Every structure is written in C-alpha cells, then in structure tokens.
Amino acid sequence: MSDREPLFSKKNLGLLSNPLNSSNPITVQVLGICSALAVTAQLKPAVVMSISVIAVLAFANVIISLLRNTIPNRIRIIVQLVVIAALVILVDQVLKAFVYDVSKQLSVFVGLIITNCILMGRLEAFALGNKPWPSFLDGLGNGAGYGAILVIVGFFRELLGSGSIFGFKLIPESWYIVNGGFYSNNGMMILPPMALITVGVIIWVQRSKNRKLIED
Amino acid sequence: MKAIRNFFEKTKPHVQKGGKYHWLHSTHDAFFTFAFVSKETSKSGTHIHDFIDLKRTMSIVVLALVPALLFGMYNVGYQHFGALGQLGTAGFWDMFLFGLLKVLPIVIVSYVVGLGIEFIFAQFRGHEVNEGFLVSGILIPLVMPVNTPLWMIAIAVAFSVIFGKEVFGGTGMNIWNPALVARAFLFFAYPGQMSGDAVWISASGVETMVDGFTGATPMAMAAAGNTDFNVWNAFIGLIPGSIGETSTVAILIGAVILLITGIGSWKIMLSTVLGGAAMGLLLNAFAGDNVYMALPFWQHLIIGGFAFGAIFMATDPVSAAQTEKGKWIYGFLIGIFAILIRVVNPAYPEGMMLAILLMNTFAPLIDHYVLEGNIKRRLKRAKVNA
C-alpha cells in the first residue's frame, strides 16, 4: 500500500467536476426538482438554499462513509435519514440565527432537504461504498451542481420577474407602464411553471452542447 | 404569375445541393410551395395526393378569419370614437382606418417574429419550413386586446412558437393551440395589460371618456352583477373586447367557410356550443339571486371569446381530439368548462382560453379511451361470434 492516491488525483477531481456538467443532479439525473422550483423566485434564497444543501450533503456523505462498515445493511436507510435529519436541523438553526429573513422565506424547504432525492441518492450510491475523502468531494460536487442550477434559474427569474438582482433594482422605475414607461415585469417568471421551463431551457442548452447526454 | 415562377426557376440551382446559397433551400422551398403546387412526387408509399396540402388548408382558415379581422378593425375605431363621444360625426372610413392603423402593426409583428423563428429553426434543423404559423400568426392578433404593447406581442409569439411548438417537434406535434399559448402567456405574465376595463379600447388621445361610456366588456359587467348589456350589439360585435372575437356575425361567416370546405370539424363546433348551452341552463336552474348565473344561456354564446374559441380554436386539428366519438366529448367538455370558469371563478373573467387549453391537454387521453373502448367492444363481438 505504498502508492497512496494523492488527495487531488484525477479521479477525485472528476468527482468534484462531473456533477457540474455531465452528471448534474438536476439537469441530467432530474433529482431535486421540487425545491429547485420552489426557492428560485429570487436569487438570495436560491443561494442560501444551495449552500445549505452543499453543507448537508458533504457532511452526510463523510459521516455515512465513516460508518459504512458498521451499518447493518437492513437498516441503512433509516441510519442515513437520521444523519441527514440531524444535519438539516443544525443548518436550520444556523439559518434562523444568522439570516432570519431568508430562513422565513425558505420556510419548510430547509426541512424538506431531508427528503431531497439527491441526498439519499448520493448516500446510497456513493458514500456507502467509498472512503471518506472521495465521499466528501462527491458531496461537494453534487451539492455544487445542484446549487449552480438553482443560482442560474434564480438569476433569470428574479431579473425578469422582479427586475432586480439580490433585491437591487436594475430596471429604472420610470420604465414601468404604471409610471408612464413601456416596461412591465413578467409575472409568469414568479410562478413555478416558468421555473420548470427555465430548467428545461438549461437542459436544452446543455444537451445541444454535450451531445453524449441525448438519449434515444 | 409567370414572372414569379421564372424567379423561382432561376434561383433554384443556387439553393440546390452544392449551390452557393444551399443553406437557404428550405426558405426557397417554403416560398415556392406557398405560391405554386410542388412538382415533387412521392418516391415510395402513397402515390395519389390531394392538391389540398397543409398550405392550402391553412390558407382557407386564414380566409375564414378575414371577416373577423376586418370587423375587428372597424370595431377598434368604433370603440375609440365611442369613447370620444364622436360616434355621430366620425364616418365608417374614419373608424375603419383608425382600426386598421392600430391592428396592422400587431399583425405584422406577429408574422415577422413567428415566421422568423420558424425559418431559423427550419434552417438549423434542415427540414422544410412548417406552415403552421400561417394561421397562428393571424389568430394571435385577433385574441389580443388592441392596447397590448407590440413588444409583449413579440415575446408572446416567440414563447408560443418555441415552447408551444418547436420543443415538441414543430407543426403537427404541439399539444396546445399555439395562439392560445401566446394569449395564456400574456394573461399570466402581464395581467395588467390583458384584463381589466382599460385595455380594450384604444384611448390614445382620449383625455376623459364621455359620461355613460365604459370600457368594460359585457362579461366584466356581468361578473360585477350588471347583465344589462345590449344583446344585439353583442351579436353584431360593437362591444369592447379582444380585436377579433367580438362579432358573432363575422365569426359565423368564417364558420360557414370552414364547414363548406370541410376543414373545421362540425362535431367539435356543435358539441362545444351544446356544452356551453347545457352549462348555461344548469347555472340558470341554480341561479337564485345571482344575476350572472341567471344570464339566459344563449347570451353566453355571443359574449366574450366563446364563439371565436368554438369555431377557430377548439377545431384546431392538431390539438383537438382525433377520434369521432372523442370530438363530441372534447367539444362538450370545452363548452362546460368555459361557462363554468367564466361564471363561477371570479379570478378569470373569461374561461374559453383556459377551457380549450385544458381539453387540449386531455385530448390524447380521450382518444386513448375511445380507442380502447372500441377495441373492447369488437373483441367482445368476436368472442360472441366465435
């Protein structure tokens, strides 16, 4: 066992970068759609949600990976759930303490990270069969892949739906029809259907660039 | 005619394989088949073709829409001068020209944006240009309020062509009627410009409307508890509303054209009207002192977009049910839902758009069960005989 794998070997870096593109949890595996639609009406909750999921996923992966040889196979799901639930409660408390208004906005969706398919999926598919360090990278990568889509969707929805970014108004007030201008915010961008269409457009763009992802 | 044909013949070598402008070949083909019947013959399969291809079918629908379009232009002017209180002094041509200048830009924007996207998709995907937009391009202006800003029309058209049609694979593959997708998009995205009392009348230059004149549509008034509109005007079409849907007379002329040529399905038209009437009667029976519910059922058929939707939207052969029995179910449910949404749901003053989109979604399901039912029936018969 003299030739130990370097910390950032090519394989490990792949764990980090693949979920951002060719195995993205949202656009390729189509997991975690529910929260992606619910929290992306504005950019700020989308960013906070992404960070929360990254944190929970990375640490849950590490913990399960450490325990992987001691968990009895028959009760592994419930053990995974306990770990995720504990981490989610921690994250929820941190959010309530430091960004209370965003935590209010996210409301139930922080708690629902527990049921996010991405988490259970990574724990089952990766952490149960790999060492802690690769599991940690895998968690970071998948969380970031999820977060990247959330931020892109949130950016367009807030820009077109509210005319602002991070709550900062980009469209001058005098442009609006009510003030005698010609512009009007697109109310449909605020509604969940448009979030789904935005995700669909991202999938469209991604697959037309990366033709390998097109299934017959 | 000869000159046009010569032009196409002369430019043809340039767009054929190896020619300088090969990338324009679908555009060339689109304009050529629009003007003339294609000389292409089948290489395999069916060899006998009707000369009525998709382009001729679409042209007849456009023709059927012309009365509604012309009347819509006149009515835009009529409502404008009505708001000014100048109905006595303004003549027919004043009104018509005013309306023409208001409506024409909307039609042009609709066609330029829609056809532009269709041509781009055709070039990229290397197939022929889809004809489907010929009809959608004229339907979209007809279902818009006259005051809709042109950039909103452009966005709505782009949305409906890309997300209503192209993502499903182009003409003939769409689930919903593209024109209604455009309207629904605007309805949810910019409700301020698509509903209310202020959007139906072109009031540019109108400081204050004359007393007793209101921009509210009969439906908005009825929803507010005032069903005392002029039924004759509603039938002729001299009421505020979207550009092409106010005149039941003009729509009926279009319906006759569609029925004579056999392009619109009479089953869908009839069953939609029957469904609307049935729901109207049902509401009448339980009206109590709700005046909107007590509105005579036949008046529902002439106000709002009901007639327009039943004749031109519900009968769209792509998004409607395909089986004969399915058409009856499909149309009847459109009528029922349209009146139900209109009267019972205060958030949506008109239900026709939502009813048709809903039933478009369910049309494949209806067809599926009609087919299954047919198969079962015949299997049973086969067993009895055996």
Coordinates of C-alpha atoms in Angstrom, one line a residue:
Chain A
M1 CA 0.0 0.0 0.0
S2 CA 2.9 2.3 -0.6
D3 CA 1.4 4.1 -3.6
R4 CA -1.3 6.1 -1.8
E5 CA -3.6 8.0 -4.1
P6 CA -2.9 11.8 -4.0
L7 CA -5.6 13.9 -2.4
F8 CA -6.5 15.6 -5.7
S9 CA -5.9 12.8 -8.2
K10 CA -7.6 13.0 -11.5
K11 CA -10.3 10.6 -10.3
N12 CA -11.0 12.7 -7.2
L13 CA -11.2 15.9 -9.2
G14 CA -13.6 14.2 -11.5
L15 CA -15.9 13.5 -8.5
L16 CA -15.9 17.3 -7.9
S17 CA -16.4 18.5 -11.5
N18 CA -18.6 15.8 -13.2
P19 CA -21.7 16.8 -11.2
L20 CA -21.3 20.3 -12.6
N21 CA -21.7 19.1 -16.1
S22 CA -22.2 15.6 -17.4
S23 CA -23.8 14.1 -14.3
N24 CA -25.6 17.1 -13.0
P25 CA -28.1 16.1 -10.4
I26 CA -30.9 18.4 -11.7
T27 CA -30.4 18.6 -15.4
V28 CA -29.2 15.0 -16.1
Q29 CA -30.4 12.9 -13.2
V30 CA -33.5 15.1 -12.8
L31 CA -33.5 14.9 -9.0
G32 CA -34.3 17.6 -6.5
I33 CA -36.7 19.4 -8.9
C34 CA -39.2 20.3 -6.3
S35 CA -37.0 22.6 -4.3
A36 CA -35.4 23.9 -7.4
L37 CA -38.9 25.2 -8.5
A38 CA -39.9 26.4 -5.0
V39 CA -37.0 28.5 -3.8
T40 CA -35.7 30.2 -7.0
A41 CA -38.2 33.1 -7.4
Q42 CA -35.4 35.2 -6.1
L43 CA -31.7 34.9 -6.1
K44 CA -31.0 35.2 -2.4
P45 CA -33.0 32.3 -1.1
A46 CA -31.6 30.2 -4.0
V47 CA -28.0 30.9 -2.9
V48 CA -28.8 30.2 0.7
M49 CA -30.5 27.0 -0.2
S50 CA -27.6 25.9 -2.4
I51 CA -25.1 26.5 0.4
S52 CA -27.3 24.6 2.9
V53 CA -27.6 21.6 0.6
I54 CA -23.8 21.6 -0.1
A55 CA -23.1 21.6 3.6
V56 CA -25.6 18.9 4.5
L57 CA -24.6 16.7 1.5
A58 CA -20.9 16.9 2.1
F59 CA -21.0 16.1 5.8
A60 CA -23.7 13.5 5.5
N61 CA -21.5 11.7 2.9
V62 CA -18.5 11.8 5.2
I63 CA -20.4 10.5 8.2
I64 CA -22.1 7.7 6.3
S65 CA -18.8 6.8 4.7
L66 CA -17.1 6.6 8.1
L67 CA -19.9 4.4 9.3
R68 CA -20.3 2.3 6.2
N69 CA -18.7 -0.8 7.5
T70 CA -20.7 -0.8 10.8
I71 CA -24.2 -0.1 9.5
P72 CA -26.3 -3.2 9.2
N73 CA -27.5 -3.5 5.6
R74 CA -31.1 -3.9 6.6
I75 CA -31.5 -0.6 8.5
R76 CA -29.1 1.5 6.4
I77 CA -31.9 3.8 5.0
I78 CA -33.1 4.8 8.5
V79 CA -29.5 5.4 9.6
Q80 CA -29.0 7.7 6.6
L81 CA -32.2 9.5 7.4
V82 CA -31.1 10.1 11.0
V83 CA -27.8 11.5 9.8
I84 CA -29.4 13.8 7.2
A85 CA -32.1 14.9 9.6
A86 CA -29.6 15.8 12.3
L87 CA -27.6 17.9 9.8
V88 CA -30.6 19.6 8.4
I89 CA -31.7 20.6 11.9
L90 CA -28.3 22.1 12.5
V91 CA -28.4 24.0 9.2
D92 CA -31.9 25.2 10.0
Q93 CA -30.8 26.6 13.4
V94 CA -27.8 28.3 11.9
L95 CA -30.0 30.0 9.2
K96 CA -32.5 31.1 11.9
A97 CA -29.7 32.6 13.9
F98 CA -27.9 34.5 11.2
V99 CA -30.2 35.1 8.2
Y100 CA -33.6 35.1 9.8
D101 CA -35.5 36.7 6.9
V102 CA -34.2 34.3 4.3
S103 CA -34.9 31.4 6.6
K104 CA -38.5 32.7 6.8
Q105 CA -38.6 32.8 3.1
L106 CA -37.3 29.3 2.6
S107 CA -39.8 28.2 5.3
V108 CA -40.5 24.5 5.0
F109 CA -38.0 23.9 2.2
V110 CA -35.0 23.7 4.5
G111 CA -36.7 21.0 6.5
L112 CA -37.5 19.3 3.2
I113 CA -33.8 18.9 2.4
I114 CA -34.3 15.6 4.3
T115 CA -36.5 14.3 1.5
N116 CA -34.3 15.7 -1.3
C117 CA -33.6 12.8 -3.6
I118 CA -30.1 14.0 -4.3
L119 CA -29.0 13.3 -0.7
M120 CA -30.4 9.8 -0.4
G121 CA -29.2 9.1 -3.8
R122 CA -25.5 10.1 -3.1
L123 CA -25.5 8.3 0.2
E124 CA -26.8 5.1 -1.3
A125 CA -24.8 5.2 -4.5
F126 CA -21.5 6.7 -3.3
A127 CA -20.9 7.1 0.4
L128 CA -21.8 3.5 1.3
G129 CA -19.1 2.2 -1.0
N130 CA -16.3 4.7 -0.8
K131 CA -13.8 6.2 1.6
P132 CA -14.5 9.5 3.5
W133 CA -12.4 11.8 1.4
P134 CA -13.8 10.9 -2.0
S135 CA -17.3 10.9 -0.4
F136 CA -16.6 14.4 0.8
L137 CA -15.6 15.5 -2.7
D138 CA -18.6 13.8 -4.2
G139 CA -20.9 15.6 -1.7
L140 CA -19.3 18.9 -2.5
G141 CA -19.6 18.3 -6.3
N142 CA -23.2 17.2 -6.3
G143 CA -24.2 20.0 -3.9
A144 CA -22.5 22.5 -6.2
G145 CA -24.1 21.0 -9.3
Y146 CA -27.5 21.4 -7.7
G147 CA -26.6 24.9 -6.5
A148 CA -25.3 26.0 -9.9
I149 CA -28.7 25.3 -11.5
L150 CA -30.5 26.9 -8.6
V151 CA -28.5 30.1 -9.0
I152 CA -28.9 30.2 -12.8
V153 CA -32.6 29.7 -12.5
G154 CA -32.9 32.2 -9.6
F155 CA -30.9 34.8 -11.6
F156 CA -33.2 34.8 -14.6
R157 CA -36.4 34.5 -12.5
E158 CA -35.5 37.5 -10.3
L159 CA -34.2 39.6 -13.2
L160 CA -37.2 39.1 -15.5
G161 CA -39.8 38.6 -12.8
S162 CA -38.9 41.3 -10.4
G163 CA -36.5 43.4 -12.4
S164 CA -33.8 43.1 -9.7
I165 CA -30.8 41.0 -8.6
F166 CA -30.3 40.2 -4.9
G167 CA -33.1 42.7 -4.3
F168 CA -31.2 45.5 -6.0
K169 CA -33.5 47.2 -8.6
L170 CA -31.9 47.1 -12.1
I171 CA -34.8 48.4 -14.1
P172 CA -35.3 52.1 -13.7
E173 CA -38.7 53.0 -12.1
S174 CA -39.6 55.4 -14.9
W175 CA -39.6 52.5 -17.4
Y176 CA -42.6 50.9 -15.9
I177 CA -46.0 51.3 -17.5
V178 CA -47.6 52.5 -14.3
N179 CA -45.1 55.3 -14.3
G180 CA -45.7 56.2 -17.9
G181 CA -43.0 54.0 -19.4
F182 CA -43.3 50.9 -21.6
Y183 CA -41.9 48.1 -19.5
S184 CA -43.6 45.6 -17.2
N185 CA -42.2 42.8 -15.1
N186 CA -43.1 39.3 -16.4
G187 CA -45.4 38.0 -13.7
M188 CA -45.2 34.5 -15.0
M189 CA -41.5 34.2 -14.1
I190 CA -42.5 34.3 -10.5
L191 CA -44.9 31.4 -10.9
P192 CA -43.5 27.8 -10.6
P193 CA -44.3 26.8 -14.2
M194 CA -41.8 29.2 -15.6
A195 CA -39.1 27.8 -13.2
L196 CA -39.8 24.4 -14.8
I197 CA -39.5 25.9 -18.3
T198 CA -36.2 27.7 -17.3
V199 CA -34.8 24.4 -16.1
G200 CA -36.0 22.9 -19.4
V201 CA -34.1 25.5 -21.3
I202 CA -30.9 24.8 -19.3
I203 CA -31.3 21.1 -20.1
W204 CA -31.9 22.0 -23.8
V205 CA -28.7 24.2 -24.0
Q206 CA -26.7 21.6 -22.1
R207 CA -27.7 18.7 -24.3
S208 CA -27.2 20.6 -27.5
K209 CA -23.6 21.4 -26.4
N210 CA -22.9 17.9 -25.0
R211 CA -24.5 15.5 -27.5
K212 CA -23.5 12.4 -25.4
L213 CA -26.3 13.3 -23.0
I214 CA -29.0 12.8 -25.6
E215 CA -30.7 9.5 -25.0
D216 CA -32.6 7.8 -27.8
Chain B
M1 CA -47.7 34.7 -62.3
K2 CA -45.2 33.8 -64.9
A3 CA -42.6 36.2 -63.6
I4 CA -42.8 34.8 -60.1
R5 CA -42.4 31.2 -61.5
N6 CA -39.5 32.3 -63.6
F7 CA -37.9 33.8 -60.5
F8 CA -38.2 30.6 -58.6
E9 CA -36.9 28.5 -61.5
K10 CA -33.9 30.8 -62.0
T11 CA -32.9 30.8 -58.3
K12 CA -33.4 27.1 -57.9
P13 CA -29.9 26.0 -59.0
H14 CA -28.3 28.3 -56.4
V15 CA -30.1 26.6 -53.5
Q16 CA -29.8 23.0 -54.6
K17 CA -27.0 20.8 -53.1
G18 CA -23.7 22.3 -54.0
G19 CA -25.2 25.7 -54.9
K20 CA -23.9 28.9 -53.4
Y21 CA -27.0 29.5 -51.2
H22 CA -27.7 25.9 -50.2
W23 CA -28.4 27.0 -46.7
L24 CA -31.4 28.9 -47.9
H25 CA -33.0 25.9 -49.6
S26 CA -35.8 25.5 -47.0
T27 CA -36.7 29.2 -47.3
H28 CA -36.8 28.9 -51.1
D29 CA -38.9 25.8 -50.8
A30 CA -41.3 27.5 -48.4
F31 CA -42.0 30.4 -50.7
F32 CA -42.2 28.3 -53.8
T33 CA -44.8 25.9 -52.4
F34 CA -46.7 28.8 -51.0
A35 CA -47.1 30.2 -54.5
F36 CA -47.3 27.0 -56.5
V37 CA -48.2 23.4 -56.1
S38 CA -45.0 21.5 -55.7
K39 CA -43.8 19.3 -58.6
E40 CA -42.2 16.8 -56.2
T41 CA -43.7 13.3 -56.4
S42 CA -43.5 10.6 -53.9
K43 CA -40.7 8.1 -54.2
S44 CA -42.4 5.4 -52.2
G45 CA -45.7 4.6 -50.4
T46 CA -48.8 6.5 -51.4
H47 CA -48.7 8.0 -54.9
I48 CA -52.0 9.7 -55.1
H49 CA -52.2 13.1 -53.4
D50 CA -54.9 15.6 -52.9
F51 CA -53.9 19.0 -54.1
I52 CA -55.1 20.3 -50.7
D53 CA -51.9 20.2 -48.8
L54 CA -51.2 21.8 -45.5
K55 CA -50.5 25.2 -47.0
R56 CA -53.9 25.3 -48.9
T57 CA -55.7 24.2 -45.7
M58 CA -54.1 26.9 -43.7
S59 CA -54.9 29.5 -46.4
I60 CA -58.6 28.6 -46.2
V61 CA -58.6 29.1 -42.4
V62 CA -56.9 32.4 -42.9
L63 CA -59.6 33.3 -45.4
A64 CA -62.3 32.3 -42.9
L65 CA -60.7 34.6 -40.4
V66 CA -60.7 37.7 -42.7
P67 CA -64.3 38.7 -41.8
A68 CA -63.5 38.7 -38.1
L69 CA -60.3 40.6 -38.8
L70 CA -62.0 43.3 -40.9
F71 CA -64.8 43.7 -38.4
G72 CA -62.3 43.8 -35.6
M73 CA -60.5 46.8 -37.3
Y74 CA -63.8 48.6 -37.7
N75 CA -64.8 47.9 -34.1
V76 CA -61.5 49.2 -32.8
G77 CA -62.3 52.5 -34.5
Y78 CA -65.9 52.4 -33.3
Q79 CA -65.0 51.9 -29.7
H80 CA -62.4 54.7 -29.9
F81 CA -64.7 57.2 -31.3
G82 CA -67.4 56.0 -28.9
A83 CA -65.1 56.8 -26.1
L84 CA -64.5 60.2 -27.5
G85 CA -68.3 60.7 -27.9
Q86 CA -67.9 61.3 -31.6
L87 CA -70.0 58.4 -32.9
G88 CA -72.3 60.9 -34.7
T89 CA -69.5 62.7 -36.6
A90 CA -67.0 60.1 -37.4
G91 CA -67.8 58.2 -40.6
F92 CA -67.3 54.5 -41.4
W93 CA -64.0 55.0 -43.1
D94 CA -62.7 57.1 -40.2
M95 CA -63.4 54.3 -37.9
F96 CA -62.0 51.6 -40.2
L97 CA -58.8 53.4 -41.0
F98 CA -58.2 54.2 -37.3
G99 CA -58.6 50.5 -36.5
L100 CA -56.5 49.4 -39.5
L101 CA -53.6 51.5 -38.3
K102 CA -54.0 50.1 -34.8
V103 CA -54.3 46.4 -35.8
L104 CA -51.9 46.2 -38.7
P105 CA -48.7 46.7 -36.6
I106 CA -49.9 43.8 -34.3
V107 CA -50.4 41.5 -37.3
I108 CA -47.1 42.4 -38.8
V109 CA -45.2 41.9 -35.5
S110 CA -46.9 38.6 -35.0
Y111 CA -46.0 37.3 -38.5
V112 CA -42.4 38.7 -38.6
V113 CA -41.5 37.3 -35.2
G114 CA -43.3 34.0 -35.6
L115 CA -42.2 33.2 -39.2
G116 CA -38.7 34.5 -38.4
I117 CA -38.3 31.9 -35.6
E118 CA -39.9 29.2 -37.8
F119 CA -37.4 29.9 -40.6
I120 CA -34.4 29.9 -38.2
F121 CA -35.5 26.5 -36.8
A122 CA -36.0 25.1 -40.3
Q123 CA -32.5 26.2 -41.4
F124 CA -30.9 24.8 -38.2
R125 CA -32.7 21.5 -38.3
G126 CA -32.5 21.2 -42.0
H127 CA -36.2 20.5 -42.6
E128 CA -38.9 22.3 -44.6
V129 CA -40.4 25.4 -43.1
N130 CA -43.5 24.5 -41.2
E131 CA -46.7 26.1 -42.5
G132 CA -48.4 26.0 -39.1
F133 CA -47.7 29.6 -38.3
L134 CA -49.8 30.9 -41.2
V135 CA -52.9 30.5 -39.1
S136 CA -51.4 31.1 -35.7
G137 CA -49.9 34.4 -37.0
I138 CA -53.4 35.8 -37.7
L139 CA -55.1 34.1 -34.7
I140 CA -52.7 35.7 -32.2
P141 CA -53.6 39.4 -33.1
L142 CA -57.3 38.5 -33.1
V143 CA -57.3 37.3 -29.5
M144 CA -55.3 40.2 -28.1
P145 CA -56.6 43.4 -26.6
V146 CA -55.9 46.3 -29.0
N147 CA -53.8 48.1 -26.4
T148 CA -51.3 45.3 -25.9
P149 CA -47.7 46.8 -26.4
L150 CA -46.0 45.4 -29.5
W151 CA -43.0 44.1 -27.6
M152 CA -45.3 42.0 -25.5
I153 CA -46.9 40.5 -28.6
A154 CA -43.4 39.7 -29.9
I155 CA -42.4 38.0 -26.7
A156 CA -45.7 36.0 -26.6
V157 CA -45.3 34.9 -30.2
A158 CA -41.7 33.8 -29.6
F159 CA -42.8 32.0 -26.4
S160 CA -45.6 30.2 -28.2
V161 CA -43.6 29.2 -31.2
I162 CA -40.6 28.0 -29.3
F163 CA -42.2 26.4 -26.2
G164 CA -45.6 25.7 -27.5
K165 CA -44.5 24.1 -30.8
E166 CA -40.8 23.7 -31.6
V167 CA -39.8 21.9 -28.4
F168 CA -42.4 19.3 -29.2
G169 CA -41.1 18.9 -32.7
G170 CA -42.8 21.6 -34.8
T171 CA -46.1 21.8 -36.6
G172 CA -48.4 18.9 -36.0
M173 CA -46.6 17.8 -32.8
N174 CA -47.9 20.5 -30.5
I175 CA -50.1 19.6 -27.5
W176 CA -51.7 23.0 -27.2
N177 CA -53.1 25.5 -29.7
P178 CA -50.1 27.9 -30.3
A179 CA -52.3 31.0 -30.4
L180 CA -53.8 30.2 -27.1
V181 CA -50.4 29.5 -25.6
A182 CA -49.4 33.0 -26.6
R183 CA -52.5 34.5 -25.1
A184 CA -52.2 32.5 -21.9
F185 CA -48.6 33.5 -21.6
L186 CA -49.5 37.2 -21.7
F187 CA -52.5 36.6 -19.5
F188 CA -50.3 35.2 -16.7
A189 CA -47.2 37.3 -17.4
Y190 CA -48.7 40.7 -17.8
P191 CA -52.2 40.6 -16.3
G192 CA -52.4 44.4 -16.2
Q193 CA -52.3 44.6 -20.0
M194 CA -54.6 41.7 -20.6
S195 CA -57.6 42.2 -18.3
G196 CA -59.5 44.9 -16.6
D197 CA -61.5 47.7 -18.0
A198 CA -58.8 49.9 -19.5
V199 CA -57.2 47.7 -22.1
W200 CA -60.0 47.0 -24.6
I201 CA -60.4 50.4 -26.1
S202 CA -57.6 52.3 -27.9
A203 CA -57.8 55.5 -26.0
S204 CA -54.8 57.3 -27.2
G205 CA -55.6 61.0 -27.3
V206 CA -58.7 60.4 -25.2
E207 CA -58.5 62.6 -22.1
T208 CA -61.7 61.6 -20.5
M209 CA -64.3 59.2 -21.7
V210 CA -67.7 60.7 -22.2
D211 CA -70.2 60.0 -19.5
G212 CA -72.0 56.7 -19.6
F213 CA -69.3 55.1 -21.7
T214 CA -67.4 52.3 -20.1
G215 CA -64.5 50.3 -21.4
A216 CA -65.7 47.2 -19.5
T217 CA -66.7 44.2 -21.6
P218 CA -70.1 42.8 -21.2
M219 CA -68.6 39.9 -19.3
A220 CA -66.8 42.1 -16.8
M221 CA -70.1 43.9 -16.3
A222 CA -71.9 40.7 -15.9
A223 CA -69.4 39.5 -13.3
A224 CA -70.0 42.7 -11.5
G225 CA -73.7 42.0 -11.3
N226 CA -74.9 44.0 -14.3
T227 CA -76.2 41.9 -17.1
D228 CA -78.0 44.7 -18.8
F229 CA -75.9 44.9 -22.0
N230 CA -77.2 45.3 -25.5
V231 CA -77.7 41.8 -26.8
W232 CA -78.0 43.0 -30.4
N233 CA -74.7 44.9 -30.2
A234 CA -73.0 41.9 -28.7
F235 CA -74.2 39.8 -31.6
I236 CA -73.1 42.2 -34.2
G237 CA -69.9 42.8 -32.3
L238 CA -70.0 46.5 -31.4
I239 CA -68.7 45.8 -27.8
P240 CA -65.3 46.2 -26.2
G241 CA -63.2 43.1 -26.4
S242 CA -60.2 41.4 -28.0
I243 CA -59.7 42.5 -31.6
G244 CA -61.3 39.7 -33.5
E245 CA -63.7 38.0 -31.1
T246 CA -66.4 40.5 -30.5
S247 CA -68.5 39.9 -33.6
T248 CA -70.5 36.7 -33.6
V249 CA -71.8 37.5 -37.1
A250 CA -68.3 37.7 -38.6
I251 CA -67.3 34.5 -36.8
L252 CA -70.3 32.7 -38.2
I253 CA -69.3 33.7 -41.7
G254 CA -65.9 32.2 -41.0
A255 CA -67.7 29.1 -39.6
V256 CA -69.7 28.7 -42.8
I257 CA -66.4 28.8 -44.9
L258 CA -64.8 26.2 -42.6
L259 CA -67.8 23.9 -42.8
I260 CA -68.4 24.1 -46.6
T261 CA -64.7 23.3 -47.2
G262 CA -64.8 20.6 -44.6
I263 CA -61.8 21.9 -42.8
G264 CA -63.3 22.6 -39.4
S265 CA -65.0 19.8 -37.6
W266 CA -68.7 20.4 -37.3
K267 CA -68.8 17.9 -34.5
I268 CA -66.5 19.9 -32.3
M269 CA -68.3 23.2 -33.1
L270 CA -71.7 21.7 -32.4
S271 CA -70.7 19.9 -29.2
T272 CA -68.9 22.9 -27.8
V273 CA -72.0 25.1 -28.3
L274 CA -74.1 22.3 -26.8
G275 CA -71.8 22.0 -23.8
G276 CA -71.9 25.8 -23.2
A277 CA -75.7 25.8 -23.5
A278 CA -76.0 22.9 -21.2
M279 CA -73.8 24.5 -18.5
G280 CA -75.7 27.8 -19.0
L281 CA -79.0 26.0 -18.4
L282 CA -77.7 24.2 -15.4
L283 CA -76.5 27.5 -13.9
N284 CA -79.8 29.1 -14.7
A285 CA -81.6 26.4 -12.7
F286 CA -79.5 27.1 -9.6
A287 CA -79.2 30.8 -10.1
G288 CA -81.1 32.1 -7.1
D289 CA -80.5 35.9 -7.0
N290 CA -77.0 35.7 -8.7
V291 CA -77.6 37.7 -11.8
Y292 CA -74.7 36.3 -13.7
M293 CA -75.8 32.7 -13.2
A294 CA -79.3 33.8 -14.3
L295 CA -78.0 35.1 -17.6
P296 CA -80.0 33.4 -20.3
F297 CA -77.9 30.5 -21.6
W298 CA -77.9 31.7 -25.3
Q299 CA -76.4 35.0 -24.3
H300 CA -73.3 33.2 -23.0
L301 CA -72.7 32.1 -26.6
I302 CA -72.4 35.6 -28.0
I303 CA -70.4 37.4 -25.4
G304 CA -66.7 37.0 -24.8
G305 CA -64.5 34.6 -26.7
F306 CA -66.9 31.7 -26.7
A307 CA -67.9 31.8 -30.4
F308 CA -64.4 32.6 -31.6
G309 CA -62.9 29.8 -29.5
A310 CA -65.5 27.2 -30.5
I311 CA -65.1 27.9 -34.2
F312 CA -61.4 28.6 -34.7
M313 CA -59.6 27.4 -31.6
A314 CA -61.3 24.2 -30.5
T315 CA -61.3 22.9 -34.0
D316 CA -57.5 23.1 -34.5
P317 CA -57.0 19.6 -36.0
V318 CA -53.6 19.1 -34.3
S319 CA -54.5 19.8 -30.7
A320 CA -58.1 18.6 -30.7
A321 CA -59.3 15.0 -30.2
Q322 CA -58.8 12.9 -33.3
T323 CA -61.5 10.2 -32.9
E324 CA -65.0 10.9 -33.9
K325 CA -66.6 10.0 -30.6
G326 CA -63.7 11.8 -28.9
K327 CA -64.6 15.0 -30.7
W328 CA -68.0 15.0 -29.1
I329 CA -66.6 14.5 -25.6
Y330 CA -63.8 17.0 -26.2
G331 CA -66.1 19.8 -27.5
F332 CA -68.8 19.2 -24.9
L333 CA -66.4 19.5 -22.1
I334 CA -64.8 22.7 -23.5
G335 CA -68.3 24.3 -23.5
I336 CA -69.0 23.2 -20.0
F337 CA -65.7 24.3 -18.5
A338 CA -65.7 27.6 -20.4
I339 CA -69.0 28.7 -18.9
L340 CA -68.2 27.2 -15.5
I341 CA -64.9 29.1 -15.2
R342 CA -66.4 32.3 -16.6
V343 CA -69.3 32.4 -14.1
V344 CA -68.1 30.7 -11.0
N345 CA -64.4 31.7 -10.8
P346 CA -64.1 35.4 -10.2
A347 CA -60.4 35.5 -10.9
Y348 CA -60.8 34.6 -14.6
P349 CA -63.4 36.8 -16.4
E350 CA -63.2 34.6 -19.5
G351 CA -63.0 30.8 -19.4
M352 CA -62.8 29.9 -23.0
M353 CA -59.0 30.1 -23.3
L354 CA -58.4 28.0 -20.2
A355 CA -61.1 25.5 -21.1
I356 CA -59.6 24.9 -24.5
L357 CA -56.1 24.6 -23.2
L358 CA -57.3 22.2 -20.5
M359 CA -59.1 20.0 -23.0
N360 CA -56.2 20.1 -25.4
T361 CA -54.2 18.5 -22.7
F362 CA -56.8 15.8 -22.2
A363 CA -57.5 15.2 -25.9
P364 CA -54.9 12.4 -26.2
L365 CA -56.4 10.7 -23.1
I366 CA -59.9 11.0 -24.5
D367 CA -58.7 9.4 -27.8
H368 CA -57.0 6.7 -25.9
Y369 CA -60.1 5.6 -24.1
V370 CA -62.3 5.9 -27.2
L371 CA -59.9 3.6 -29.0
E372 CA -59.7 1.2 -26.0
G373 CA -63.5 1.1 -25.8
N374 CA -63.7 0.4 -29.5
I375 CA -61.2 -2.5 -29.3
K376 CA -63.0 -4.0 -26.3
R377 CA -66.4 -3.8 -28.0
R378 CA -65.1 -5.5 -31.1
L379 CA -63.3 -8.2 -29.1
K380 CA -66.5 -9.0 -27.3
R381 CA -68.3 -9.3 -30.6
A382 CA -65.6 -11.5 -31.9
K383 CA -66.0 -13.8 -28.9
V384 CA -69.7 -14.0 -29.2
N385 CA -69.5 -14.9 -32.8
A386 CA -66.7 -17.5 -32.3

